[in-house]
Short mmCIF file of C-alpha atoms in Angstrom, two decimals:
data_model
loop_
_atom_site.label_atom_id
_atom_site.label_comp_id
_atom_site.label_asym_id
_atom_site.label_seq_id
_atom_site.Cartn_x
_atom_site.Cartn_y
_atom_site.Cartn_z
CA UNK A 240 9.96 5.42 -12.83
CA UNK A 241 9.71 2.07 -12.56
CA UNK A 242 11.20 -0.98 -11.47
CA UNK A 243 9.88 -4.52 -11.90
CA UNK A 244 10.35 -7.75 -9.76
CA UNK A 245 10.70 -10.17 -12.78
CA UNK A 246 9.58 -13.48 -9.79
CA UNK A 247 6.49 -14.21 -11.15
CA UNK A 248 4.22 -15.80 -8.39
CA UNK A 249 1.34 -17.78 -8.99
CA UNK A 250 -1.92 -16.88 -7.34
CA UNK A 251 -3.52 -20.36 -7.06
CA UNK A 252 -0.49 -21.08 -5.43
CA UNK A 253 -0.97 -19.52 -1.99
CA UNK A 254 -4.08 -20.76 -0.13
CA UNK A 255 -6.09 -18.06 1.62
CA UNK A 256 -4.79 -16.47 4.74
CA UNK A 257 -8.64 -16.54 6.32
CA UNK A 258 -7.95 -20.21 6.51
CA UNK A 259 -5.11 -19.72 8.89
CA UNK A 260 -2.17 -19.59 6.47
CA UNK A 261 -0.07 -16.99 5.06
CA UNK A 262 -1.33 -16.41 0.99
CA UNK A 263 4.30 -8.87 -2.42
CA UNK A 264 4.67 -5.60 -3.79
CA UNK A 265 6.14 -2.14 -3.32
CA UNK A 266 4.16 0.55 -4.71
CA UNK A 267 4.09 4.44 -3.47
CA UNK A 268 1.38 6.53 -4.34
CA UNK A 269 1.69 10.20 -4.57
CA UNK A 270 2.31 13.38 9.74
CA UNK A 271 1.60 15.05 11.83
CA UNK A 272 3.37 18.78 11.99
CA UNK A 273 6.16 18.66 13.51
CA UNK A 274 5.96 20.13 17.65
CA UNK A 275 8.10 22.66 18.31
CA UNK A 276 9.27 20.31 22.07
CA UNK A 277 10.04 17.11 19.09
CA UNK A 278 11.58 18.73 16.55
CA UNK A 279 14.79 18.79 17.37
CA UNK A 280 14.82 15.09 17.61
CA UNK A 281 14.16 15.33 13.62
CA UNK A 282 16.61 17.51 12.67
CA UNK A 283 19.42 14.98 12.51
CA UNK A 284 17.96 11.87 10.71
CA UNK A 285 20.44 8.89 10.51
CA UNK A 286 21.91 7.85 7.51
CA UNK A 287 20.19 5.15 5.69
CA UNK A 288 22.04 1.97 7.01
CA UNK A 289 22.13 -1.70 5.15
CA UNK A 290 19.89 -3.51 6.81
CA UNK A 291 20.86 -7.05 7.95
CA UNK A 292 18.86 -9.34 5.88
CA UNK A 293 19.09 -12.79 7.67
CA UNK A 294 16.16 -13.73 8.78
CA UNK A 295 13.28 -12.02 6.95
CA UNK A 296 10.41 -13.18 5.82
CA UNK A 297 10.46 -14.07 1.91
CA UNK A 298 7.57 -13.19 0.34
CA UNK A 299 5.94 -12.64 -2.83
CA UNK A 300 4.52 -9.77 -5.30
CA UNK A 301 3.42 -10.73 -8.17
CA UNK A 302 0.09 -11.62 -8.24
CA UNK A 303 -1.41 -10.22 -11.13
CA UNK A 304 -2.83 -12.54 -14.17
CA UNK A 305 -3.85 -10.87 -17.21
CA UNK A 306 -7.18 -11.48 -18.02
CA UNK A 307 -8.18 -12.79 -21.79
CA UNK A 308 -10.80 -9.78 -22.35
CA UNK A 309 -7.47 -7.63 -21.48
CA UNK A 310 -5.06 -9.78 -23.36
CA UNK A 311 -7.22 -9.38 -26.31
CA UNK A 312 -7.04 -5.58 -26.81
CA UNK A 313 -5.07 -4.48 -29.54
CA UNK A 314 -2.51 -1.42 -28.85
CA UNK A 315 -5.03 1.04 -30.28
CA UNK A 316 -7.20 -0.44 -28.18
CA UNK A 317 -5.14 0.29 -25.13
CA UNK A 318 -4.70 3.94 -26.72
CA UNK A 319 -7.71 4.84 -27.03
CA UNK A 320 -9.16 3.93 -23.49
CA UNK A 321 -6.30 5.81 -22.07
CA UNK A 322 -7.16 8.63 -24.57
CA UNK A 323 -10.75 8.25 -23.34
CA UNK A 324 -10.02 8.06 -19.79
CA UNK A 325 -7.39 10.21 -19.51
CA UNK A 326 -4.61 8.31 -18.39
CA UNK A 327 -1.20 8.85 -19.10
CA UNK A 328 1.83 6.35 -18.23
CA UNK A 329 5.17 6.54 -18.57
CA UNK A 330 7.94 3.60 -17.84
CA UNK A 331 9.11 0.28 -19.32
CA UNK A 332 6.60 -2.42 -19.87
CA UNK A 333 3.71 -1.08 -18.71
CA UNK A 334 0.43 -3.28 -18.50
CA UNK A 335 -2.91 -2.81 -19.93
CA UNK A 336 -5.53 -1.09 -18.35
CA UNK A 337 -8.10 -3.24 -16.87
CA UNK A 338 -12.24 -2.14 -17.89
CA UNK A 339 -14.02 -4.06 -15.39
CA UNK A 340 -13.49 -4.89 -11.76
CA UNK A 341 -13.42 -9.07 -12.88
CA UNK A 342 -10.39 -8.28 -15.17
CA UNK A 343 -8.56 -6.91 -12.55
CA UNK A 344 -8.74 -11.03 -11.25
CA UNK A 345 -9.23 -9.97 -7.61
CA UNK A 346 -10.62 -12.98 -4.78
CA UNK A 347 -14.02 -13.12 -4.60
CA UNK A 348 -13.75 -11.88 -0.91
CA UNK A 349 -12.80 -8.09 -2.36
CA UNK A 350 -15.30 -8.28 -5.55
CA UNK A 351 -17.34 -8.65 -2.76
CA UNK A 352 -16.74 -5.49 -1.17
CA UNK A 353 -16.41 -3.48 -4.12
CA UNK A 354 -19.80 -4.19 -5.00
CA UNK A 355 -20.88 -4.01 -1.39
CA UNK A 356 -19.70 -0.38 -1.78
CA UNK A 357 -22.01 -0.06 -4.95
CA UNK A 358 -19.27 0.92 -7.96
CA UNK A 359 -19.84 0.52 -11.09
CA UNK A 360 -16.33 0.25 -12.58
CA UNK A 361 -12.98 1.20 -11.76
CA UNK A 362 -11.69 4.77 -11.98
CA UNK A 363 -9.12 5.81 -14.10
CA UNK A 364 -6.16 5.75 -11.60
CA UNK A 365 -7.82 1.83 -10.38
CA UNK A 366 -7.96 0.89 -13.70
CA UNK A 367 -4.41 1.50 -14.79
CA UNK A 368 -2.94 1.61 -10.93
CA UNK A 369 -4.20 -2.18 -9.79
CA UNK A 370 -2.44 -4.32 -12.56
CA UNK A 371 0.82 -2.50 -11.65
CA UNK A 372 0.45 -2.51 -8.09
CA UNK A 373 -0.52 -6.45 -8.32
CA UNK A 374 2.91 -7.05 -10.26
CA UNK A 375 4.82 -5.71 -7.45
CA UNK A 376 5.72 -2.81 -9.71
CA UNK A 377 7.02 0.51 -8.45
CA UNK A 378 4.88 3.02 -9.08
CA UNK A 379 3.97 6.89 -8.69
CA UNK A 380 0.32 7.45 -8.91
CA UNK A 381 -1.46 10.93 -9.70
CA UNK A 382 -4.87 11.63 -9.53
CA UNK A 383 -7.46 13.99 -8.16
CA UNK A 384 -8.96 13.85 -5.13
CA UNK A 385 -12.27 11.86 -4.80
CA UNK A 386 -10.49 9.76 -8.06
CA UNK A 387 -10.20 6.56 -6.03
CA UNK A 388 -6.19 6.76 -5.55
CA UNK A 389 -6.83 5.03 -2.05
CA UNK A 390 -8.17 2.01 -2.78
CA UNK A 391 -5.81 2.17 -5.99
CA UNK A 392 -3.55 1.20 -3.51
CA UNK A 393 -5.54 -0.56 -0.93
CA UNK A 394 -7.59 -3.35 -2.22
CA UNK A 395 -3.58 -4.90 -3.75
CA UNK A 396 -2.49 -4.54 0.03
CA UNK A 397 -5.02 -6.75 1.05
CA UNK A 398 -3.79 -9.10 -1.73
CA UNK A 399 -0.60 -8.59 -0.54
CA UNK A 400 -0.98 -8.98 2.80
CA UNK A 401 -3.72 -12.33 2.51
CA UNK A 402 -0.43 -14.06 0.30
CA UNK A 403 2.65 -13.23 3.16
CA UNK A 404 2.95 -15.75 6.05
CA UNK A 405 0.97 -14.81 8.97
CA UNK A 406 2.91 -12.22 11.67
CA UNK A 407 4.76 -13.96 14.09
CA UNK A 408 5.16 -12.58 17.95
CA UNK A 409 7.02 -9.30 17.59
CA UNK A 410 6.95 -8.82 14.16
CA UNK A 411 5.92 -5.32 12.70
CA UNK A 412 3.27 -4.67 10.00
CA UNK A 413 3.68 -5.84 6.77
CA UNK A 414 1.98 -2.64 4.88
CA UNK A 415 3.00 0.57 6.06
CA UNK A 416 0.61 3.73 4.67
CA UNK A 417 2.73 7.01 5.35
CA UNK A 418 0.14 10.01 5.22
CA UNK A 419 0.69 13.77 5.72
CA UNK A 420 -1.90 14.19 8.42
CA UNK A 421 -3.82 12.78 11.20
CA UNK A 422 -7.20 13.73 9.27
CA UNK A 423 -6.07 12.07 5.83
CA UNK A 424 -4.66 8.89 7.82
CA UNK A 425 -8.10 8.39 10.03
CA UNK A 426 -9.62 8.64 6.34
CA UNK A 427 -7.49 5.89 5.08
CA UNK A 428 -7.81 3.12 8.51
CA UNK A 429 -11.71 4.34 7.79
CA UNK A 430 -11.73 2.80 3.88
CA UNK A 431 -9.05 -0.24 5.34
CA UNK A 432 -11.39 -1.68 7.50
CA UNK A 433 -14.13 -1.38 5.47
CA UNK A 434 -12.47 -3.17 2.84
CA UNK A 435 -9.97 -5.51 5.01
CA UNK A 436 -12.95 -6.93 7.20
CA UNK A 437 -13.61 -10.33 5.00
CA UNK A 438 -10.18 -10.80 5.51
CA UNK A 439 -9.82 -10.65 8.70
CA UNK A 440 -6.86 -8.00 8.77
CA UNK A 441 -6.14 -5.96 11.56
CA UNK A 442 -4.63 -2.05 11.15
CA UNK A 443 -4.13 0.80 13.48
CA UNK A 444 -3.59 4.23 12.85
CA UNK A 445 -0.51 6.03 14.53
CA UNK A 446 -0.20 10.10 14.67
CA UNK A 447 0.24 12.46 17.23
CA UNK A 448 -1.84 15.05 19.23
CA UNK A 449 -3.28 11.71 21.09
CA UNK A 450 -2.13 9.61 24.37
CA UNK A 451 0.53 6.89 22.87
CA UNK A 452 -1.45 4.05 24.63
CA UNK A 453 -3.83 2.76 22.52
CA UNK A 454 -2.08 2.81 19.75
CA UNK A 455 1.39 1.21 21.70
CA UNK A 456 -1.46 -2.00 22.55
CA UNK A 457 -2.49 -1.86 19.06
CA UNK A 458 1.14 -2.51 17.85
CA UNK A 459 2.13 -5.08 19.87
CA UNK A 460 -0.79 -7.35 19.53
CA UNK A 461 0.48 -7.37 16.25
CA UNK A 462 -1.55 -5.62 13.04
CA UNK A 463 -0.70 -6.66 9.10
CA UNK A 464 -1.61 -2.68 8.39
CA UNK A 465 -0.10 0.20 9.75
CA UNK A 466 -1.52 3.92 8.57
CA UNK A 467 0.39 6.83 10.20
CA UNK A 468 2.03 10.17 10.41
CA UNK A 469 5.73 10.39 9.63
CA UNK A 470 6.47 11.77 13.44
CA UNK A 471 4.37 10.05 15.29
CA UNK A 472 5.62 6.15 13.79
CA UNK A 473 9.24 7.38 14.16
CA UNK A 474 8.61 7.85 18.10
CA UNK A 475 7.02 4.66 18.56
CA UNK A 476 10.01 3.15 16.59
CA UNK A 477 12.74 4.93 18.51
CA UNK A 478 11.00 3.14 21.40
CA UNK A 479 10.70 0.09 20.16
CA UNK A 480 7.11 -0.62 20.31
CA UNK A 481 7.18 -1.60 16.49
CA UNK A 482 9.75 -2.44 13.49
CA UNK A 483 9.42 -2.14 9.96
CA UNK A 484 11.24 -5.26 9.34
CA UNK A 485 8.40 -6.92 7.54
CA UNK A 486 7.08 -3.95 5.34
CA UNK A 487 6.86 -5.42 1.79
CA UNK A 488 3.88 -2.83 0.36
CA UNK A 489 5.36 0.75 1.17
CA UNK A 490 2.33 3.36 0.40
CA UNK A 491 3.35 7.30 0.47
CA UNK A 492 -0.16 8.86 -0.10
CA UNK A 493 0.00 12.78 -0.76
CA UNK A 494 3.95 12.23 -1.18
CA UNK A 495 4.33 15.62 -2.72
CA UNK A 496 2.16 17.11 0.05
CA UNK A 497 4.76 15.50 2.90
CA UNK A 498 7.62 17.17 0.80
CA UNK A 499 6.31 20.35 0.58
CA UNK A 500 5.43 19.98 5.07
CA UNK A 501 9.69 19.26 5.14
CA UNK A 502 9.00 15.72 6.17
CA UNK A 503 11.53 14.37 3.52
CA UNK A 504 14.44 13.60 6.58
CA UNK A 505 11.64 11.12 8.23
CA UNK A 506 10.22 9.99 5.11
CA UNK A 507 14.15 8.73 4.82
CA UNK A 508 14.62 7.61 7.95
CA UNK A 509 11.71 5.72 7.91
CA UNK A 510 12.50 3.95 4.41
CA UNK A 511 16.01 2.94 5.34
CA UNK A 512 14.31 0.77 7.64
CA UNK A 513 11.98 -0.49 5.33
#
């Protein structure tokens, strides 16, 4: 269930990307409908091809640093929070569960905005989710909804993204949120820009139902975070308004929601370019 990227990079290492530099992980948490005049364009989805990896970016995604109030709990420490908090894990090497939003060792710029937003202390799926997702680890996250799941998964994209090298001309996004529909991805760019605004991060949100316009500008002035429906970003891929050539931070929110829609051909299609 999950893999893990043994690079280990060091945070004080990358300077911060609001100071005009660049400052990785991979984590999945788990459209719009189909048209009936697009669909058959989705009906044959290519065959995930090797991409040609000359030329990309390197990055980073591993940015987590275990804390010493963490470091100190005991394993029935560990087991009884979970117990208490009712999280489960399963996979190799999992990390501690952070208590406190300081633990969690996240820039001053997000502490910022997490206590802006008035929380108390993370949620279950935040307090297990965010070391993982700060390792770079691979990870399937469940949760209710209204549990937090989506800045689980946010506020670590924003680390992510603030430790990459800034986008050049022409270059795609460098997280990519895949969402079921256009009312849970509006939702999502609504909690990313409330979040990614000390940073300085630019994101659109791409799904269908809409003139392409806008959201064809938005693209190709270039934004670090891309939210959108599995339809909609395949169009503006097959005309070339975007890549996915720098996606490092791959996000499938309400996965099992997507599956049960029939979007798993462009969920695919849309990985193999990843």
């Amino acid at each position: 269930m999950s893999r893990y990227d043994s690079r280990s990079g060091d945070p004080s290492s990358y300077r911060d990307r609001r100071s005009d530099s660049g400052f990785g992980a991979s984590t999945g948490f788990g459209g719009s409908v189909r048209s009936s005049s697009s669909r058959n364009s989705y009906e044959v989805v290519e065959s995930p091809r090797k991409l040609d990896l000359d030329g990309l970016t390197p990055f980073e995604k591993n940015f987590y640093v275990e804390s010493p109030a963490v470091a100190e709990m005991s394993d029935r420490e560990v087991e009884e929070y979970r117990l208490q908090r009712e999280i489960t894990v399963e996979g190799l090497d999992v990390p501690k569960p952070v208590k406190s939003f300081r633990d969690v060792g996240f820039p001053d710029y997000v502490i910022q905005e997490i206590t802006k937003a008035g929380f108390v202390e993370p949620t279950p799926i935040q307090a297990q989710g965010w070391p993982m997702a700060l390792r770079g680890r691979d990870l399937i996250g469940i949760a209710e909804t209204g549990s937090g799941k989506t800045l689980a998964y946010l506020l670590p994209a924003i680390v992510h993204v603030n430790a990459q090298p800034i986008l050049s001309p022409g270059d795609g996004p460098i997280v990519l949120v895949l969402a079921p529909t256009r009312e849970l991805a509006v939702q999502i760019q609504n909690e990313c820009t409330k979040f990614g605004a000390s940073s300085k991060i630019k994101n659109t949100c791409i799904y269908g139902g809409v003139p392409k316009g806008p959201q064809v500008r938005d693209l190709q002035k270039g934004v670090e975070i891309v939210i959108a429906t599995p339809g909609r970003l395949i169009d503006m891929l097959d005309s070339h308004h975007t890549n996915l050539r720098r996606v490092t931070y791959l996000v499938l929110d309400e996965a099992d929601r997507m599956l049960d829609m029939g979007f798993e051909p462009q969920i695919r299609k849309l990985v193999s370019q990843v």
